[in-house]
């Protein structure tokens, strides 16, 4: 969207906002610096960086109130579950809202007058239409230019490659529990220092976040970053062979098994982008009829 706006294919943006959780891969920060320098600045589009703290250090600090991550839980009776994910709201949506209020001249706790709002663009492609959500406040109106243009993920990748951005990294926390095995392997094999950092974090959150533990309310089960619910440095992150996978399935469940294998390898397709996570009410269908 930034490229399209900078080149005049979409209306000029007033601002672009990056919500920093404090625990992104180094490649993401390097890419952000590059697009600011090569795309945004020449087009006169300021990139604003906002933050509510460092998600990693907050989780391990017993004095900090921590918005929980969607950790994979192994209960004491052997049952499995996931903890409630609140990190997107705390570390992405909240700082963006605070910045938007500031830009509108109505910082919290001032009331934003009726009819005063920003039009906020969200980069959801046609393949991900189910992720499009309306904002939950009246002073933000979500719009989805990629949907309006009918652009698929493949279209976006072709555009990036044609402009020299074929190595655009995915923005997500280093230790996001939604990672698939491919992401875990890439971290282990290409970024050993970051891998050790994530392994140490996984070990440290076994009983939940530090504040809950310090207050005497640790998890009744154990928490893990990997969906196998095993320590990350022992988790089966190397690719499962077709023979191994076939041996676990029956004909009845082949289709389900294939989908599960794809998610195990590539991670959760929905991720946890602001206003595009799995929670919330889908946007109204006529929303996509907006014109520039």
Short mmCIF file of C-alpha atoms in Angstrom, two decimals:
data_model
loop_
_atom_site.label_atom_id
_atom_site.label_comp_id
_atom_site.label_asym_id
_atom_site.label_seq_id
_atom_site.Cartn_x
_atom_site.Cartn_y
_atom_site.Cartn_z
CA UNK A 1 0.00 0.00 0.00
CA UNK A 2 2.86 2.36 0.80
CA UNK A 3 4.45 1.73 -2.59
CA UNK A 4 1.15 2.24 -4.41
CA UNK A 5 0.48 5.47 -2.53
CA UNK A 6 4.04 6.74 -3.04
CA UNK A 7 3.74 6.08 -6.79
CA UNK A 8 0.35 7.77 -7.09
CA UNK A 9 -1.70 4.61 -7.76
CA UNK A 10 -3.51 5.24 -4.47
CA UNK A 11 -4.23 8.57 -2.77
CA UNK A 12 -1.32 10.07 -0.88
CA UNK A 13 -1.10 8.94 2.72
CA UNK A 14 -0.75 11.48 5.52
CA UNK A 15 1.11 9.01 7.75
CA UNK A 16 2.13 5.38 8.02
CA UNK A 17 2.27 3.82 11.49
CA UNK A 18 4.44 0.91 12.64
CA UNK A 19 3.53 -0.63 16.00
CA UNK A 20 6.71 -2.06 17.51
CA UNK A 21 6.36 -4.87 20.05
CA UNK A 22 10.06 -4.55 20.85
CA UNK A 23 10.79 -8.14 19.81
CA UNK A 24 10.78 -8.13 16.02
CA UNK A 25 13.46 -9.86 13.93
CA UNK A 26 16.39 -7.57 13.06
CA UNK A 27 15.47 -7.94 9.38
CA UNK A 28 12.12 -6.26 10.03
CA UNK A 29 13.74 -3.18 11.56
CA UNK A 30 16.26 -3.03 8.71
CA UNK A 31 13.44 -3.26 6.17
CA UNK A 32 11.50 -0.53 7.94
CA UNK A 33 14.55 1.74 7.77
CA UNK A 34 14.88 0.98 4.06
CA UNK A 35 11.29 1.70 3.06
CA UNK A 36 11.36 4.88 5.14
CA UNK A 37 14.52 6.01 3.36
CA UNK A 38 13.71 4.84 -0.19
CA UNK A 39 9.92 5.04 -0.42
CA UNK A 40 8.20 7.04 2.31
CA UNK A 41 10.56 9.99 2.73
CA UNK A 42 10.84 10.81 -1.02
CA UNK A 43 7.03 10.73 -1.23
CA UNK A 44 6.64 12.96 1.84
CA UNK A 45 4.92 10.26 3.91
CA UNK A 46 6.13 10.20 7.54
CA UNK A 47 6.47 6.76 9.16
CA UNK A 48 5.56 6.99 12.82
CA UNK A 49 6.91 4.32 15.16
CA UNK A 50 4.80 3.65 18.24
CA UNK A 51 5.17 1.23 21.14
CA UNK A 52 3.56 0.11 24.39
CA UNK A 53 6.73 -1.55 25.65
CA UNK A 54 8.87 -4.61 25.02
CA UNK A 55 6.70 -7.73 25.00
CA UNK A 56 9.58 -10.06 25.87
CA UNK A 57 10.90 -8.14 28.86
CA UNK A 58 7.38 -7.35 30.11
CA UNK A 59 6.50 -11.06 30.20
CA UNK A 60 9.53 -11.79 32.36
CA UNK A 61 9.22 -8.78 34.68
CA UNK A 62 7.21 -9.56 37.84
CA UNK A 63 6.49 -5.84 38.32
CA UNK A 64 4.83 -5.41 34.91
CA UNK A 65 1.22 -6.02 34.01
CA UNK A 66 1.46 -8.32 31.02
CA UNK A 67 -1.07 -8.85 28.23
CA UNK A 68 -0.85 -12.59 27.72
CA UNK A 69 0.43 -14.27 24.57
CA UNK A 70 -1.52 -17.16 22.98
CA UNK A 71 0.74 -19.83 24.48
CA UNK A 72 0.24 -23.54 23.93
CA UNK A 73 -0.81 -25.08 27.25
CA UNK A 74 -0.35 -28.66 28.48
CA UNK A 75 -2.70 -29.18 31.40
CA UNK A 76 -1.82 -31.31 34.42
CA UNK A 77 -4.31 -33.96 33.30
CA UNK A 78 -2.69 -34.19 29.87
CA UNK A 79 -5.32 -32.03 28.17
CA UNK A 80 -4.25 -29.34 25.72
CA UNK A 81 -5.34 -25.73 25.23
CA UNK A 82 -4.16 -22.21 24.52
CA UNK A 83 -3.97 -19.19 26.76
CA UNK A 84 -5.93 -16.13 25.79
CA UNK A 85 -4.03 -13.88 23.41
CA UNK A 86 -4.15 -10.22 24.44
CA UNK A 87 -0.82 -9.08 23.01
CA UNK A 88 -2.15 -7.70 19.72
CA UNK A 89 -4.51 -5.38 21.58
CA UNK A 90 -1.86 -4.22 24.05
CA UNK A 91 1.23 -3.95 21.89
CA UNK A 92 -0.23 -3.06 18.47
CA UNK A 93 -3.76 -1.66 18.60
CA UNK A 94 -3.36 0.38 21.78
CA UNK A 95 -0.30 2.40 20.72
CA UNK A 96 -1.80 2.99 17.27
CA UNK A 97 -4.99 4.34 18.85
CA UNK A 98 -2.98 6.59 21.13
CA UNK A 99 -1.07 8.02 18.18
CA UNK A 100 -4.26 8.51 16.14
CA UNK A 101 -5.86 10.42 19.01
CA UNK A 102 -2.76 12.58 19.22
CA UNK A 103 -2.91 13.30 15.48
CA UNK A 104 -6.57 14.26 15.83
CA UNK A 105 -5.68 16.67 18.63
CA UNK A 106 -7.65 14.65 21.18
CA UNK A 107 -5.15 12.69 23.31
CA UNK A 108 -6.67 10.36 25.91
CA UNK A 109 -8.71 11.01 28.05
CA UNK A 110 -10.14 13.83 25.92
CA UNK A 111 -13.29 12.96 24.03
CA UNK A 112 -13.08 12.80 20.25
CA UNK A 113 -15.90 14.89 18.79
CA UNK A 114 -18.53 13.16 16.71
CA UNK A 115 -17.75 13.12 13.01
CA UNK A 116 -13.99 13.49 13.60
CA UNK A 117 -12.10 10.44 12.42
CA UNK A 118 -9.15 9.09 10.43
CA UNK A 119 -9.43 6.74 7.47
CA UNK A 120 -7.10 3.90 8.31
CA UNK A 121 -5.82 1.61 5.57
CA UNK A 122 -5.30 -2.07 6.37
CA UNK A 123 -3.23 -4.27 4.03
CA UNK A 124 -5.56 -7.24 3.61
CA UNK A 125 -5.43 -8.98 0.22
CA UNK A 126 -8.25 -10.86 -1.55
CA UNK A 127 -6.97 -14.20 -0.22
CA UNK A 128 -7.50 -12.95 3.33
CA UNK A 129 -10.90 -11.25 3.01
CA UNK A 130 -12.13 -13.07 6.13
CA UNK A 131 -9.59 -11.12 8.19
CA UNK A 132 -11.04 -7.70 7.35
CA UNK A 133 -12.58 -6.14 10.46
CA UNK A 134 -14.10 -2.77 11.28
CA UNK A 135 -12.40 -0.66 13.93
CA UNK A 136 -14.06 -0.72 17.34
CA UNK A 137 -14.02 3.06 17.81
CA UNK A 138 -15.88 5.77 15.88
CA UNK A 139 -12.78 7.92 15.35
CA UNK A 140 -11.17 5.27 13.12
CA UNK A 141 -12.71 4.06 9.86
CA UNK A 142 -10.98 1.04 8.40
CA UNK A 143 -10.49 0.79 4.67
CA UNK A 144 -8.95 -2.04 2.63
CA UNK A 145 -7.38 -0.69 -0.59
CA UNK A 146 -5.93 -4.04 -1.67
CA UNK A 147 -9.42 -5.55 -1.59
CA UNK A 148 -10.79 -2.61 -3.53
CA UNK A 149 -8.08 -3.12 -6.16
CA UNK A 150 -8.75 -6.88 -6.27
CA UNK A 151 -5.13 -7.66 -5.41
CA UNK A 152 -4.14 -11.15 -4.27
CA UNK A 153 -1.13 -12.04 -2.17
CA UNK A 154 0.60 -13.21 -5.35
CA UNK A 155 -0.10 -9.83 -6.95
CA UNK A 156 1.44 -8.07 -3.97
CA UNK A 157 4.53 -10.28 -4.08
CA UNK A 158 4.97 -9.59 -7.80
CA UNK A 159 4.71 -5.85 -7.15
CA UNK A 160 7.30 -6.04 -4.38
CA UNK A 161 9.70 -8.03 -6.57
CA UNK A 162 9.32 -5.58 -9.45
CA UNK A 163 10.35 -2.73 -7.12
CA UNK A 164 13.32 -4.56 -5.62
CA UNK A 165 11.64 -5.61 -2.38
CA UNK A 166 11.53 -9.36 -2.99
CA UNK A 167 13.12 -10.04 0.42
CA UNK A 168 10.40 -8.27 2.42
CA UNK A 169 10.35 -10.02 5.85
CA UNK A 170 7.23 -10.88 7.80
CA UNK A 171 6.58 -8.65 10.80
CA UNK A 172 5.96 -10.76 13.91
CA UNK A 173 7.49 -11.32 17.31
CA UNK A 174 10.52 -13.59 17.31
CA UNK A 175 8.77 -15.91 19.76
CA UNK A 176 5.24 -15.81 18.36
CA UNK A 177 3.38 -19.05 19.23
CA UNK A 178 1.65 -18.90 15.83
CA UNK A 179 4.94 -19.65 14.03
CA UNK A 180 5.09 -22.79 11.95
CA UNK A 181 8.02 -25.19 11.77
CA UNK A 182 9.44 -23.43 8.71
CA UNK A 183 9.74 -20.19 10.70
CA UNK A 184 11.26 -21.93 13.70
CA UNK A 185 13.82 -23.71 11.48
CA UNK A 186 14.74 -20.50 9.69
CA UNK A 187 15.37 -18.83 13.04
CA UNK A 188 17.44 -21.75 14.33
CA UNK A 189 19.50 -22.18 11.18
CA UNK A 190 20.02 -18.58 10.07
CA UNK A 191 19.88 -16.57 13.31
CA UNK A 192 21.48 -18.60 16.12
CA UNK A 193 21.63 -15.66 18.52
CA UNK A 194 17.92 -14.92 18.13
CA UNK A 195 17.19 -18.66 18.38
CA UNK A 196 18.95 -18.88 21.75
CA UNK A 197 17.02 -15.82 22.89
CA UNK A 198 13.70 -17.44 21.98
CA UNK A 199 14.67 -20.80 23.51
CA UNK A 200 15.54 -19.01 26.77
CA UNK A 201 12.19 -17.19 26.70
CA UNK A 202 10.31 -20.44 26.08
CA UNK A 203 12.03 -21.96 29.10
CA UNK A 204 11.24 -18.93 31.26
CA UNK A 205 7.46 -18.88 30.60
CA UNK A 206 6.77 -22.49 31.51
CA UNK A 207 4.60 -21.40 34.45
CA UNK A 208 3.13 -18.39 32.68
CA UNK A 209 4.14 -14.74 32.88
CA UNK A 210 6.36 -13.57 35.72
CA UNK A 211 3.85 -11.29 37.43
CA UNK A 212 1.20 -13.98 37.73
CA UNK A 213 3.78 -16.38 39.15
CA UNK A 214 5.03 -13.75 41.62
CA UNK A 215 1.45 -13.10 42.77
CA UNK A 216 0.91 -16.79 43.45
CA UNK A 217 -1.32 -17.53 40.47
CA UNK A 218 0.90 -19.52 38.09
CA UNK A 219 -0.60 -21.69 35.37
CA UNK A 220 -2.03 -24.98 36.55
CA UNK A 221 -0.42 -26.57 33.52
CA UNK A 222 2.69 -25.66 31.54
CA UNK A 223 3.11 -23.15 28.73
CA UNK A 224 5.11 -23.58 25.53
CA UNK A 225 5.83 -21.58 22.37
CA UNK A 226 5.65 -24.61 20.08
CA UNK A 227 2.34 -26.34 19.34
CA UNK A 228 3.85 -29.74 20.18
CA UNK A 229 3.93 -28.51 23.78
CA UNK A 230 7.54 -29.50 24.17
CA UNK A 231 10.54 -27.27 24.97
CA UNK A 232 11.42 -25.35 21.83
CA UNK A 233 14.93 -26.76 21.57
CA UNK A 234 13.43 -30.28 21.75
CA UNK A 235 10.34 -29.67 19.61
CA UNK A 236 9.98 -31.57 16.30
CA UNK A 237 10.51 -28.55 14.06
CA UNK A 238 12.26 -30.38 11.23
CA UNK A 239 9.96 -31.22 8.34
CA UNK A 240 7.75 -34.28 8.81
CA UNK A 241 8.24 -36.60 5.85
CA UNK A 242 5.30 -37.59 3.67
CA UNK A 243 5.76 -41.22 4.76
CA UNK A 244 5.65 -40.29 8.45
CA UNK A 245 2.56 -38.15 7.97
CA UNK A 246 0.76 -40.79 5.89
CA UNK A 247 1.37 -43.35 8.61
CA UNK A 248 -0.60 -41.24 11.08
CA UNK A 249 -3.72 -40.80 8.92
CA UNK A 250 -6.77 -42.67 7.75
CA UNK A 251 -8.62 -42.13 4.47
CA UNK A 252 -11.47 -40.42 6.28
CA UNK A 253 -9.25 -37.71 7.67
CA UNK A 254 -6.85 -37.19 4.76
CA UNK A 255 -8.19 -33.75 3.84
CA UNK A 256 -8.11 -32.55 7.44
CA UNK A 257 -4.65 -34.04 7.87
CA UNK A 258 -3.31 -32.20 4.83
CA UNK A 259 -4.60 -28.90 6.19
CA UNK A 260 -3.11 -29.60 9.61
CA UNK A 261 0.24 -30.47 8.05
CA UNK A 262 0.24 -27.22 6.07
CA UNK A 263 -0.45 -25.19 9.22
CA UNK A 264 2.15 -27.11 11.20
CA UNK A 265 4.74 -26.25 8.55
CA UNK A 266 3.78 -22.70 7.58
CA UNK A 267 2.17 -21.48 10.80
CA UNK A 268 -1.21 -19.92 11.38
CA UNK A 269 -2.29 -18.22 8.18
CA UNK A 270 -4.15 -15.45 9.99
CA UNK A 271 -1.29 -14.22 12.14
CA UNK A 272 -2.03 -11.39 14.55
CA UNK A 273 -2.04 -8.10 12.65
CA UNK A 274 -4.02 -5.17 14.12
CA UNK A 275 -7.70 -5.30 13.11
CA UNK A 276 -7.04 -8.53 11.24
CA UNK A 277 -6.75 -11.15 13.98
CA UNK A 278 -9.15 -14.05 14.55
CA UNK A 279 -11.28 -12.13 17.06
CA UNK A 280 -13.84 -9.49 16.22
CA UNK A 281 -16.74 -9.09 13.81
CA UNK A 282 -16.08 -9.32 10.07
CA UNK A 283 -16.50 -6.07 8.19
CA UNK A 284 -19.76 -5.47 6.34
CA UNK A 285 -19.64 -6.68 2.74
CA UNK A 286 -20.57 -3.31 1.23
CA UNK A 287 -17.51 -1.79 2.89
CA UNK A 288 -15.44 -2.88 -0.10
CA UNK A 289 -17.40 -0.64 -2.49
CA UNK A 290 -15.47 2.43 -1.29
CA UNK A 291 -13.72 4.44 -3.96
CA UNK A 292 -10.64 6.60 -3.66
#
